[in-house]
Amino acid sequence: TQLFGCVKGAYTGAVTERRGLIEQTDGGILFLDEVHRLSSEGQEMLFQLIDKGHFRRLGEADAVRQANVQLIAATTENIETSLLITFKRRIPMLINIPSLVDRPLIERLQLIQRFFGYESARMNAPMQVALDVIKAYLLYECKGNIGQLKSDIQVTCAKSFLSYVTKKEKIV
């Protein structure tokens, strides 16, 4: 329903006709994050759109709708095991972005420094990060990759900022 829309009565609770993201994005680009979460049926509906440029809203039997949408999809899963072969065949280009653990230490250090820099700017406060903290972030196994690293640094900074404010310290 989110992607293709639905007609009134397509399912319990479908009380109105609804345009999906495909229809709303006609002539544009649609980014699908975590595409591996699409059901097999959803993947088949997408490759029908990619192949023929048309789709049906959920619950439509006769009407065929046209859409010209460029799809960009992302997944954190192995596409060989999480996507249908027929769907993968229709993906003209794959870009593999290495996980955090596969990146060189210097690149990870740059990310860590950048994230601490963002937090210092957001807090509008001077910040000092202990070498042991930097080492810990360089070496820990970050399951959520770069997004998780950024989030973990934000939490660390928030806790330090709380101490900075309540104890009226000079530096975070």
C-alpha positions as semicolon CSV with decimal commas, in nm:
position;residue;x (nm);y (nm);z (nm)
1;T;0,000;0,000;0,000
2;Q;0,282;0,241;0,084
3;L;0,450;0,191;-0,254
4;F;0,162;0,123;-0,491
5;G;-0,143;0,268;-0,317
6;C;-0,480;0,100;-0,283
7;V;-0,840;0,128;-0,387
8;K;-1,130;0,163;-0,148
9;G;-1,220;-0,176;-0,002
10;A;-0,890;-0,344;-0,093
11;Y;-0,856;-0,459;0,267
12;T;-1,020;-0,400;0,603
13;G;-0,959;-0,038;0,687
14;A;-0,911;0,080;0,327
15;V;-1,196;0,328;0,338
16;T;-1,060;0,563;0,072
17;E;-0,858;0,542;-0,245
18;R;-0,493;0,612;-0,178
19;R;-0,200;0,705;-0,404
20;G;0,125;0,525;-0,325
21;L;0,481;0,654;-0,335
22;I;0,530;0,523;-0,690
23;E;0,246;0,739;-0,820
24;Q;0,354;1,039;-0,614
25;T;0,711;1,009;-0,743
26;D;0,619;0,972;-1,112
27;G;0,890;1,145;-1,313
28;G;1,130;1,150;-1,020
29;I;1,356;0,940;-0,802
30;L;1,240;0,719;-0,515
31;F;1,485;0,596;-0,249
32;L;1,391;0,266;-0,086
33;D;1,585;0,202;0,233
34;E;1,609;-0,153;0,370
35;V;1,468;-0,295;0,045
36;H;1,536;-0,648;0,173
37;R;1,233;-0,607;0,398
38;L;1,002;-0,612;0,098
39;S;0,805;-0,934;0,069
40;S;0,853;-1,154;-0,236
41;E;0,526;-1,017;-0,372
42;G;0,646;-0,660;-0,321
43;Q;0,972;-0,736;-0,502
44;E;0,778;-0,891;-0,790
45;M;0,554;-0,585;-0,811
46;L;0,863;-0,363;-0,822
47;F;1,032;-0,560;-1,099
48;Q;0,705;-0,543;-1,297
49;L;0,730;-0,165;-1,262
50;I;1,099;-0,168;-1,363
51;D;1,035;-0,397;-1,663
52;K;0,714;-0,257;-1,802
53;G;0,672;0,083;-1,639
54;H;0,329;0,002;-1,505
55;F;0,168;-0,114;-1,183
56;R;-0,165;-0,166;-1,013
57;R;-0,284;-0,027;-0,685
58;L;-0,363;-0,287;-0,422
59;G;-0,711;-0,418;-0,494
60;E;-0,722;-0,309;-0,858
61;A;-0,798;-0,585;-1,106
62;D;-0,845;-0,405;-1,437
63;A;-0,676;-0,066;-1,425
64;V;-0,309;-0,043;-1,514
65;R;-0,124;0,270;-1,412
66;Q;0,193;0,407;-1,569
67;A;0,487;0,553;-1,376
68;N;0,834;0,660;-1,476
69;V;1,033;0,635;-1,153
70;Q;1,405;0,593;-1,103
71;L;1,457;0,363;-0,805
72;I;1,753;0,372;-0,573
73;A;1,752;0,102;-0,310
74;A;1,970;0,029;-0,009
75;T;2,009;-0,275;0,209
76;T;2,234;-0,384;0,491
77;E;2,174;-0,749;0,406
78;N;2,342;-0,982;0,159
79;I;2,148;-0,932;-0,164
80;E;2,229;-1,285;-0,278
81;T;2,018;-1,428;0,004
82;S;1,768;-1,150;0,075
83;L;1,643;-1,052;-0,271
84;L;1,469;-1,259;-0,539
85;I;1,683;-1,358;-0,836
86;T;1,430;-1,199;-1,071
87;F;1,449;-0,872;-0,877
88;K;1,832;-0,871;-0,861
89;R;1,847;-0,926;-1,238
90;R;1,671;-0,595;-1,291
91;I;1,914;-0,394;-1,084
92;P;2,151;-0,238;-1,339
93;M;2,413;-0,113;-1,094
94;L;2,534;-0,217;-0,751
95;I;2,747;-0,001;-0,528
96;N;2,895;-0,176;-0,228
97;I;2,975;0,054;0,061
98;P;3,212;-0,122;0,301
99;S;3,103;-0,171;0,658
100;L;3,282;0,015;0,933
101;V;3,488;-0,289;1,030
102;D;3,615;-0,320;0,669
103;R;3,737;0,039;0,655
104;P;4,097;0,137;0,730
105;L;4,169;0,268;1,081
106;I;4,257;0,613;0,947
107;E;3,914;0,644;0,788
108;R;3,742;0,529;1,106
109;L;3,949;0,782;1,302
110;Q;3,838;1,058;1,065
111;L;3,473;0,961;1,114
112;I;3,514;0,958;1,493
113;Q;3,681;1,300;1,489
114;R;3,412;1,439;1,259
115;F;3,129;1,311;1,481
116;F;3,287;1,452;1,796
117;G;3,338;1,778;1,608
118;Y;2,968;1,790;1,511
119;E;2,867;1,734;1,872
120;S;3,103;2,002;2,001
121;A;2,955;2,249;1,751
122;R;2,598;2,146;1,842
123;M;2,668;2,198;2,212
124;N;2,855;2,519;2,143
125;A;3,107;2,408;2,405
126;P;3,475;2,318;2,407
127;M;3,533;1,944;2,413
128;Q;3,821;1,722;2,509
129;V;3,816;1,352;2,421
130;A;4,047;1,116;2,607
131;L;4,279;0,901;2,396
132;D;4,131;0,587;2,554
133;V;3,786;0,692;2,432
134;I;3,917;0,736;2,077
135;K;4,087;0,394;2,096
136;A;3,768;0,234;2,225
137;Y;3,566;0,376;1,935
138;L;3,832;0,268;1,687
139;L;3,833;-0,091;1,808
140;Y;3,480;-0,172;1,921
141;E;3,256;-0,388;1,705
142;C;2,990;-0,147;1,587
143;K;2,695;-0,357;1,472
144;G;2,505;-0,068;1,316
145;N;2,799;0,061;1,113
146;I;2,847;0,436;1,067
147;G;2,498;0,532;1,181
148;Q;2,546;0,338;1,505
149;L;2,891;0,492;1,558
150;K;2,743;0,840;1,518
151;S;2,459;0,757;1,757
152;D;2,696;0,611;2,018
153;I;2,913;0,923;2,004
154;Q;2,602;1,142;2,043
155;V;2,503;0,948;2,357
156;T;2,854;0,978;2,499
157;C;2,855;1,351;2,433
158;A;2,506;1,398;2,580
159;K;2,613;1,227;2,903
160;S;2,928;1,440;2,920
161;F;2,732;1,755;2,842
162;L;2,495;1,682;3,130
163;S;2,792;1,668;3,366
164;Y;2,936;1,983;3,205
165;V;2,613;2,176;3,271
166;T;2,522;2,043;3,616
167;K;2,873;2,066;3,760
168;K;2,951;2,390;3,574
169;E;3,270;2,244;3,426
170;K;3,484;2,445;3,185
171;I;3,510;2,175;2,918
172;V;3,296;1,887;2,800
